[in-house]
């Protein structure tokens, strides 16, 4: 069986790369938004940078959770696409839009009333006011972001991620001049500092939505889906189906984000050097993470389409091909990170004490690449099968329990018997690696059982 799966790599990998390539470029473009915001705000003032950091942490937590719910559209529409039930895709998009509107309203309410969340930090009134303004401006762009997420899920489901990538690159090209205009001022507009980043982001969010809608309206490729053929009132059964799958996905995203956020907060107690070293490692890890993430999204698309086409064996084959290829690729990346650790550190050009502190963390970055690839690939395959609740439970137990809890015990030597090498930031990274390994084992087991059960008991989708 293993030999048979490996023989499929030659057929499956090109299809995965064809979809994953544009996705990777798009993901990196989105990351570049944050890099530009941080770098340009840092040149304006330290207070604005602090406000940006606070407000961004709050916004990302809300945004990731809400958009995770909407991402449930991708496997559902992918199955319909594989089954050639094209007109039903349009109905699912319309119902996902209703769900996105409701979630956008909820998100805007939280962003506009974030006083309590900001008060936890106990910063100065000036910084808090800047952070409030930043969040209020982003609330204006949130409905567009949620609508864009619906269209992104549609494009992923029908194997057209390149369209979204081109649009994201257009947004990235506009981000720099818009940031310059609203952060520093010009053309009669007074500089806003950090909140100017939010203005630029909100403008680009609405522009993205308008351009993507034009594609869907005028491109012949989308006509069979009949997205705008008629008005649909909310269908609570379809919306509930989206929520049943999307809510656990959104919560899983939230678990991932918060586990890393609290990891940073705990490491901050160890001092500025530790936090700076951790930030470098975390930043590099985030960039590398885009590789397995892009491949996993592509895998979910192909597996969903195979399930919809009533080819359960083919769906499982694609899943295992992706597991082997993605993991092998990430192992190579991990080894490269360790071999080139000094050169990579030079790109960040940190102070010598930070550089010395960061070197051991690169060992953990290299080590956990295998586990990270395994767990994220398995998780997205399971989403293609519309399985999200148990992965959410697995994430909560592993990332929060083993990762954060174990990191706290090791990092601060709570039990009094932690080896020196595993104390401090090393302890948190070691526990994080173990938690990813545990999640990977459980998710792969769940994938194997789900695929076997699907072949035996799941009713075929009729065309």
GROMACS .gro file of N, CA, C and O in nm, residues 362-405:
model
  176
  362UNK      N    1   1.671   2.834   1.666
  362UNK     CA    2   1.668   2.787   1.527
  362UNK      C    3   1.667   2.635   1.520
  362UNK      O    4   1.617   2.577   1.423
  363UNK      N    5   1.720   2.570   1.622
  363UNK     CA    6   1.714   2.424   1.627
  363UNK      C    7   1.570   2.377   1.638
  363UNK      O    8   1.530   2.280   1.572
  364UNK      N    9   1.490   2.447   1.718
  364UNK     CA   10   1.349   2.410   1.733
  364UNK      C   11   1.271   2.442   1.606
  364UNK      O   12   1.182   2.365   1.568
  365UNK      N   13   1.303   2.555   1.541
  365UNK     CA   14   1.237   2.586   1.414
  365UNK      C   15   1.262   2.474   1.313
  365UNK      O   16   1.171   2.428   1.244
  366UNK      N   17   1.387   2.430   1.305
  366UNK     CA   18   1.422   2.322   1.212
  366UNK      C   19   1.353   2.192   1.250
  366UNK      O   20   1.304   2.118   1.165
  367UNK      N   21   1.345   2.165   1.381
  367UNK     CA   22   1.294   2.037   1.430
  367UNK      C   23   1.144   2.022   1.410
  367UNK      O   24   1.095   1.916   1.368
  368UNK      N   25   1.070   2.131   1.437
  368UNK     CA   26   0.924   2.113   1.435
  368UNK      C   27   0.863   2.126   1.297
  368UNK      O   28   0.741   2.109   1.281
  369UNK      N   29   0.944   2.153   1.193
  369UNK     CA   30   0.888   2.164   1.058
  369UNK      C   31   0.815   2.037   1.017
  369UNK      O   32   0.709   2.042   0.954
  370UNK      N   33   0.873   1.921   1.050
  370UNK     CA   34   0.811   1.794   1.014
  370UNK      C   35   0.673   1.782   1.080
  370UNK      O   36   0.574   1.747   1.015
  371UNK      N   37   0.667   1.810   1.210
  371UNK     CA   38   0.540   1.796   1.282
  371UNK      C   39   0.437   1.898   1.234
  371UNK      O   40   0.318   1.867   1.222
  372UNK      N   41   0.484   2.020   1.206
  372UNK     CA   42   0.392   2.123   1.160
  372UNK      C   43   0.331   2.084   1.025
  372UNK      O   44   0.211   2.103   1.001
  373UNK      N   45   0.415   2.030   0.936
  373UNK     CA   46   0.366   1.988   0.805
  373UNK      C   47   0.264   1.875   0.818
  373UNK      O   48   0.159   1.875   0.751
  374UNK      N   49   0.293   1.779   0.904
  374UNK     CA   50   0.202   1.666   0.922
  374UNK      C   51   0.067   1.711   0.977
  374UNK      O   52  -0.038   1.670   0.926
  375UNK      N   53   0.070   1.796   1.080
  375UNK     CA   54  -0.056   1.831   1.145
  375UNK      C   55  -0.144   1.920   1.057
  375UNK      O   56  -0.264   1.901   1.049
  376UNK      N   57  -0.083   2.017   0.988
  376UNK     CA   58  -0.167   2.108   0.909
  376UNK      C   59  -0.221   2.038   0.785
  376UNK      O   60  -0.336   2.059   0.745
  377UNK      N   61  -0.142   1.948   0.725
  377UNK     CA   62  -0.191   1.874   0.609
  377UNK      C   63  -0.308   1.785   0.649
  377UNK      O   64  -0.411   1.781   0.582
  378UNK      N   65  -0.293   1.713   0.759
  378UNK     CA   66  -0.401   1.626   0.806
  378UNK      C   67  -0.526   1.705   0.841
  378UNK      O   68  -0.638   1.663   0.810
  379UNK      N   69  -0.508   1.821   0.904
  379UNK     CA   70  -0.623   1.902   0.943
  379UNK      C   71  -0.703   1.949   0.822
  379UNK      O   72  -0.826   1.944   0.821
  380UNK      N   73  -0.633   1.993   0.716
  380UNK     CA   74  -0.704   2.041   0.598
  380UNK      C   75  -0.767   1.926   0.519
  380UNK      O   76  -0.872   1.944   0.457
  381UNK      N   77  -0.705   1.809   0.520
  381UNK     CA   78  -0.767   1.693   0.457
  381UNK      C   79  -0.898   1.660   0.527
  381UNK      O   80  -1.000   1.632   0.463
  382UNK      N   81  -0.896   1.664   0.659
  382UNK     CA   82  -1.017   1.634   0.736
  382UNK      C   83  -1.127   1.736   0.707
  382UNK      O   84  -1.245   1.702   0.704
  383UNK      N   85  -1.088   1.862   0.683
  383UNK     CA   86  -1.189   1.962   0.647
  383UNK      C   87  -1.254   1.929   0.514
  383UNK      O   88  -1.372   1.958   0.493
  384UNK      N   89  -1.176   1.871   0.423
  384UNK     CA   90  -1.234   1.828   0.295
  384UNK      C   91  -1.341   1.722   0.317
  384UNK      O   92  -1.439   1.714   0.241
  385UNK      N   93  -1.324   1.640   0.420
  385UNK     CA   94  -1.423   1.539   0.457
  385UNK      C   95  -1.534   1.598   0.546
  385UNK      O   96  -1.619   1.525   0.595
  386UNK      N   97  -1.527   1.729   0.569
  386UNK     CA   98  -1.621   1.800   0.657
  386UNK      C   99  -1.609   1.753   0.802
  386UNK      O  100  -1.709   1.744   0.875
  387UNK      N  101  -1.490   1.725   0.844
  387UNK     CA  102  -1.462   1.686   0.982
  387UNK      C  103  -1.381   1.799   1.046
  387UNK      O  104  -1.268   1.824   1.004
  388UNK      N  105  -1.438   1.867   1.145
  388UNK     CA  106  -1.368   1.980   1.206
  388UNK      C  107  -1.378   1.982   1.358
  388UNK      O  108  -1.295   2.044   1.424
  389UNK      N  109  -1.480   1.915   1.414
  389UNK     CA  110  -1.498   1.923   1.560
  389UNK      C  111  -1.384   1.855   1.635
  389UNK      O  112  -1.323   1.915   1.726
  390UNK      N  113  -1.352   1.730   1.599
  390UNK     CA  114  -1.248   1.658   1.672
  390UNK      C  115  -1.110   1.718   1.649
  390UNK      O  116  -1.029   1.723   1.743
  391UNK      N  117  -1.078   1.768   1.529
  391UNK     CA  118  -0.952   1.842   1.515
  391UNK      C  119  -0.944   1.962   1.608
  391UNK      O  120  -0.837   1.993   1.662
  392UNK      N  121  -1.057   2.031   1.627
  392UNK     CA  122  -1.059   2.144   1.721
  392UNK      C  123  -1.026   2.098   1.862
  392UNK      O  124  -0.946   2.162   1.933
  393UNK      N  125  -1.085   1.987   1.903
  393UNK     CA  126  -1.057   1.932   2.036
  393UNK      C  127  -0.909   1.894   2.048
  393UNK      O  128  -0.844   1.919   2.151
  394UNK      N  129  -0.857   1.832   1.943
  394UNK     CA  130  -0.715   1.793   1.943
  394UNK      C  131  -0.625   1.915   1.955
  394UNK      O  132  -0.528   1.916   2.032
  395UNK      N  133  -0.658   2.021   1.880
  395UNK     CA  134  -0.579   2.144   1.888
  395UNK      C  135  -0.583   2.204   2.029
  395UNK      O  136  -0.481   2.249   2.082
  396UNK      N  137  -0.701   2.208   2.087
  396UNK     CA  138  -0.715   2.266   2.221
  396UNK      C  139  -0.630   2.190   2.322
  396UNK      O  140  -0.558   2.250   2.403
  397UNK      N  141  -0.637   2.057   2.318
  397UNK     CA  142  -0.561   1.977   2.413
  397UNK      C  143  -0.411   1.984   2.390
  397UNK      O  144  -0.333   1.994   2.486
  398UNK      N  145  -0.369   1.982   2.263
  398UNK     CA  146  -0.226   1.980   2.235
  398UNK      C  147  -0.164   2.119   2.244
  398UNK      O  148  -0.065   2.139   2.317
  399UNK      N  149  -0.218   2.217   2.172
  399UNK     CA  150  -0.156   2.349   2.168
  399UNK      C  151  -0.173   2.426   2.299
  399UNK      O  152  -0.078   2.490   2.347
  400UNK      N  153  -0.294   2.422   2.355
  400UNK     CA  154  -0.314   2.492   2.482
  400UNK      C  155  -0.259   2.410   2.600
  400UNK      O  156  -0.188   2.463   2.685
  401UNK      N  157  -0.294   2.281   2.603
  401UNK     CA  158  -0.255   2.198   2.716
  401UNK      C  159  -0.106   2.167   2.718
  401UNK      O  160  -0.032   2.211   2.807
  402UNK      N  161  -0.062   2.092   2.618
  402UNK     CA  162   0.079   2.049   2.613
  402UNK      C  163   0.171   2.165   2.576
  402UNK      O  164   0.276   2.185   2.638
  403UNK      N  165   0.132   2.242   2.474
  403UNK     CA  166   0.219   2.350   2.427
  403UNK      C  167   0.236   2.461   2.528
  403UNK      O  168   0.347   2.489   2.574
  404UNK      N  169   0.125   2.526   2.564
  404UNK     CA  170   0.133   2.637   2.658
  404UNK      C  171   0.159   2.589   2.801
  404UNK      O  172   0.247   2.641   2.871
  405UNK      N  173   0.080   2.488   2.843
  405UNK     CA  174   0.098   2.438   2.979
  405UNK      C  175   0.235   2.378   3.001
  405UNK      O  176   0.304   2.408   3.099
   0.00000   0.00000   0.00000
